[in-house]
């Protein structure tokens, strides 16, 4: 699967010249832990997180944000994203197209994807559904298993 299949596209952002309080307000209001920071040209210049708000000195977002961000493209593989999130101990990655924000992919997006992935024990077809499908869309076998199940093909 690709990032574009699971990313959020309605992303709340903050501008570099906004205040720490405005960033904190957006984080609280939207119940999120991080915001991409954009400049006047709409390019992503950093991320401001809850940690940045409480631990760094400065009144404007540009003074407290994390600048050295890691980003991905909409066509990046989810396995690559998983590796980055785990190895870098971060919670979210901005999804960029030529420096412009097109979405965000988070740990929660990957958890949601894992919770809705079912595998056919006969043909290996992967299906996404909130509930266990009655049968495989490809071979019509019954009793698909959760992808996280040790009995799943390829586990």
mmCIF file of C-alpha atoms in Angstrom:
data_model
loop_
_atom_site.group_PDB
_atom_site.id
_atom_site.type_symbol
_atom_site.label_atom_id
_atom_site.label_comp_id
_atom_site.label_asym_id
_atom_site.label_seq_id
_atom_site.Cartn_x
_atom_site.Cartn_y
_atom_site.Cartn_z
ATOM 1 C CA UNK A 1 0.000 0.000 0.000
ATOM 2 C CA UNK A 2 1.000 3.583 -0.549
ATOM 3 C CA UNK A 3 0.847 6.662 1.678
ATOM 4 C CA UNK A 4 -1.917 8.145 -0.520
ATOM 5 C CA UNK A 5 -4.154 5.217 0.497
ATOM 6 C CA UNK A 6 -4.126 6.111 4.213
ATOM 7 C CA UNK A 7 -2.945 9.730 4.637
ATOM 8 C CA UNK A 8 -5.109 12.543 5.938
ATOM 9 C CA UNK A 9 -5.532 15.313 3.376
ATOM 10 C CA UNK A 10 -7.435 17.839 5.483
ATOM 11 C CA UNK A 11 -4.365 19.005 7.403
ATOM 12 C CA UNK A 12 -4.395 21.778 9.999
ATOM 13 C CA UNK A 13 -1.315 23.994 9.581
ATOM 14 C CA UNK A 14 0.225 26.965 11.328
ATOM 15 C CA UNK A 15 2.271 29.839 9.857
ATOM 16 C CA UNK A 16 5.803 30.655 10.973
ATOM 17 C CA UNK A 17 4.807 34.095 12.268
ATOM 18 C CA UNK A 18 1.935 32.868 14.426
ATOM 19 C CA UNK A 19 2.408 32.834 18.184
ATOM 20 C CA UNK A 20 3.163 29.948 20.511
ATOM 21 C CA UNK A 21 -0.292 30.488 22.025
ATOM 22 C CA UNK A 22 -1.995 30.263 18.613
ATOM 23 C CA UNK A 23 -0.158 26.988 17.886
ATOM 24 C CA UNK A 24 -1.110 25.635 21.326
ATOM 25 C CA UNK A 25 -4.717 26.636 20.717
ATOM 26 C CA UNK A 26 -4.816 24.799 17.367
ATOM 27 C CA UNK A 27 -3.261 21.683 18.903
ATOM 28 C CA UNK A 28 -5.814 21.722 21.713
ATOM 29 C CA UNK A 29 -8.841 22.586 19.581
ATOM 30 C CA UNK A 30 -8.176 19.851 17.029
ATOM 31 C CA UNK A 31 -6.860 17.297 19.563
ATOM 32 C CA UNK A 32 -3.653 16.709 17.627
ATOM 33 C CA UNK A 33 -0.056 16.577 18.812
ATOM 34 C CA UNK A 34 1.723 18.277 15.921
ATOM 35 C CA UNK A 35 1.209 20.838 13.165
ATOM 36 C CA UNK A 36 3.078 21.351 9.906
ATOM 37 C CA UNK A 37 4.488 24.887 9.692
ATOM 38 C CA UNK A 38 4.179 26.717 6.373
ATOM 39 C CA UNK A 39 5.698 29.965 5.141
ATOM 40 C CA UNK A 40 3.973 32.705 3.141
ATOM 41 C CA UNK A 41 4.634 30.795 -0.097
ATOM 42 C CA UNK A 42 2.882 27.713 1.309
ATOM 43 C CA UNK A 43 6.061 25.652 1.602
ATOM 44 C CA UNK A 44 6.550 23.427 4.646
ATOM 45 C CA UNK A 45 9.393 24.768 6.793
ATOM 46 C CA UNK A 46 8.978 22.667 9.929
ATOM 47 C CA UNK A 47 6.668 21.061 12.439
ATOM 48 C CA UNK A 48 5.570 22.368 15.811
ATOM 49 C CA UNK A 49 4.573 19.765 18.379
ATOM 50 C CA UNK A 50 3.209 19.741 21.900
ATOM 51 C CA UNK A 51 6.768 19.096 23.032
ATOM 52 C CA UNK A 52 8.030 22.185 21.175
ATOM 53 C CA UNK A 53 5.337 24.356 22.764
ATOM 54 C CA UNK A 54 6.208 23.324 26.317
ATOM 55 C CA UNK A 55 9.979 22.918 26.026
ATOM 56 C CA UNK A 56 11.352 25.625 23.750
ATOM 57 C CA UNK A 57 11.894 29.329 24.271
ATOM 58 C CA UNK A 58 10.319 31.870 21.936
ATOM 59 C CA UNK A 59 7.009 33.531 21.298
ATOM 60 C CA UNK A 60 6.605 32.802 17.594
ATOM 61 C CA UNK A 61 6.242 29.424 15.923
ATOM 62 C CA UNK A 62 9.378 30.033 13.841
ATOM 63 C CA UNK A 63 11.405 30.156 17.077
ATOM 64 C CA UNK A 64 10.060 26.942 18.627
ATOM 65 C CA UNK A 65 9.366 24.671 15.647
ATOM 66 C CA UNK A 66 11.436 21.662 14.635
ATOM 67 C CA UNK A 67 13.142 22.528 11.356
ATOM 68 C CA UNK A 68 14.919 19.356 10.282
ATOM 69 C CA UNK A 69 11.831 17.442 9.258
ATOM 70 C CA UNK A 70 11.553 14.129 7.498
ATOM 71 C CA UNK A 71 8.859 13.958 4.833
ATOM 72 C CA UNK A 72 7.480 11.425 2.365
ATOM 73 C CA UNK A 73 5.607 11.523 -0.923
ATOM 74 C CA UNK A 74 2.102 10.244 -1.586
ATOM 75 C CA UNK A 75 3.630 7.330 -3.528
ATOM 76 C CA UNK A 76 5.901 6.186 -0.685
ATOM 77 C CA UNK A 77 5.347 2.616 0.521
ATOM 78 C CA UNK A 78 3.677 2.214 3.908
ATOM 79 C CA UNK A 79 6.418 -0.167 5.010
ATOM 80 C CA UNK A 80 8.975 2.624 4.464
ATOM 81 C CA UNK A 81 6.800 4.988 6.497
ATOM 82 C CA UNK A 82 6.494 2.425 9.287
ATOM 83 C CA UNK A 83 10.273 2.063 9.392
ATOM 84 C CA UNK A 84 10.767 5.845 9.595
ATOM 85 C CA UNK A 85 8.151 6.327 12.324
ATOM 86 C CA UNK A 86 9.622 3.514 14.406
ATOM 87 C CA UNK A 87 13.338 4.159 13.850
ATOM 88 C CA UNK A 88 13.122 7.944 14.235
ATOM 89 C CA UNK A 89 10.626 7.786 17.137
ATOM 90 C CA UNK A 90 8.284 10.298 15.533
ATOM 91 C CA UNK A 91 4.495 10.370 15.355
ATOM 92 C CA UNK A 92 3.743 11.891 11.981
ATOM 93 C CA UNK A 93 5.249 12.651 8.583
ATOM 94 C CA UNK A 94 4.238 15.461 6.275
ATOM 95 C CA UNK A 95 3.402 14.270 2.769
ATOM 96 C CA UNK A 96 4.908 16.688 0.262
ATOM 97 C CA UNK A 97 4.758 17.293 -3.464
ATOM 98 C CA UNK A 98 7.536 19.694 -4.536
ATOM 99 C CA UNK A 99 7.727 21.166 -1.040
ATOM 100 C CA UNK A 100 3.991 21.735 -0.766
ATOM 101 C CA UNK A 101 1.870 19.904 1.774
ATOM 102 C CA UNK A 102 -0.593 17.412 0.287
ATOM 103 C CA UNK A 103 -1.297 15.417 3.442
ATOM 104 C CA UNK A 104 0.026 13.932 6.635
ATOM 105 C CA UNK A 105 0.519 10.299 7.625
ATOM 106 C CA UNK A 106 0.668 9.308 11.273
ATOM 107 C CA UNK A 107 1.107 6.285 13.479
ATOM 108 C CA UNK A 108 -2.664 6.306 13.954
ATOM 109 C CA UNK A 109 -3.165 6.015 10.183
ATOM 110 C CA UNK A 110 -0.967 2.903 10.121
ATOM 111 C CA UNK A 111 -2.751 1.403 13.126
ATOM 112 C CA UNK A 112 -6.122 2.059 11.443
ATOM 113 C CA UNK A 113 -4.889 0.396 8.246
ATOM 114 C CA UNK A 114 -3.684 -2.673 10.181
ATOM 115 C CA UNK A 115 -7.023 -2.954 11.998
ATOM 116 C CA UNK A 116 -8.970 -3.104 8.737
ATOM 117 C CA UNK A 117 -6.704 -5.458 6.711
ATOM 118 C CA UNK A 118 -7.924 -9.012 6.110
ATOM 119 C CA UNK A 119 -6.097 -11.776 4.231
ATOM 120 C CA UNK A 120 -7.594 -14.744 2.419
ATOM 121 C CA UNK A 121 -6.042 -17.964 3.752
ATOM 122 C CA UNK A 122 -6.525 -19.604 0.340
ATOM 123 C CA UNK A 123 -5.276 -17.123 -2.289
ATOM 124 C CA UNK A 124 -3.585 -14.427 -0.177
ATOM 125 C CA UNK A 125 -5.850 -11.607 -1.402
ATOM 126 C CA UNK A 126 -5.754 -8.556 0.908
ATOM 127 C CA UNK A 127 -9.075 -6.842 1.627
ATOM 128 C CA UNK A 128 -9.787 -3.744 3.706
ATOM 129 C CA UNK A 129 -12.948 -3.605 5.770
ATOM 130 C CA UNK A 130 -14.017 -2.387 9.210
ATOM 131 C CA UNK A 131 -15.534 -5.807 9.863
ATOM 132 C CA UNK A 132 -14.453 -9.280 8.791
ATOM 133 C CA UNK A 133 -15.652 -9.884 5.212
ATOM 134 C CA UNK A 134 -17.898 -12.902 4.644
ATOM 135 C CA UNK A 135 -15.746 -14.144 1.766
ATOM 136 C CA UNK A 136 -12.729 -13.321 -0.378
ATOM 137 C CA UNK A 137 -13.542 -11.030 -3.306
ATOM 138 C CA UNK A 138 -11.129 -12.973 -5.536
ATOM 139 C CA UNK A 139 -11.634 -16.695 -4.801
ATOM 140 C CA UNK A 140 -14.769 -16.493 -2.597
ATOM 141 C CA UNK A 141 -13.199 -18.539 0.209
ATOM 142 C CA UNK A 142 -14.734 -17.959 3.624
ATOM 143 C CA UNK A 143 -13.095 -17.125 6.957
ATOM 144 C CA UNK A 144 -10.595 -14.425 6.042
ATOM 145 C CA UNK A 145 -8.077 -13.767 8.823
ATOM 146 C CA UNK A 146 -6.806 -10.507 10.231
ATOM 147 C CA UNK A 147 -3.454 -9.578 8.723
ATOM 148 C CA UNK A 148 -2.014 -9.339 12.238
ATOM 149 C CA UNK A 149 -3.064 -12.937 13.013
ATOM 150 C CA UNK A 150 -0.077 -15.346 13.207
ATOM 151 C CA UNK A 151 -2.159 -17.741 11.058
ATOM 152 C CA UNK A 152 -2.338 -15.173 8.219
ATOM 153 C CA UNK A 153 -0.479 -16.095 5.005
ATOM 154 C CA UNK A 154 2.999 -14.563 5.004
ATOM 155 C CA UNK A 155 3.057 -14.067 8.797
#
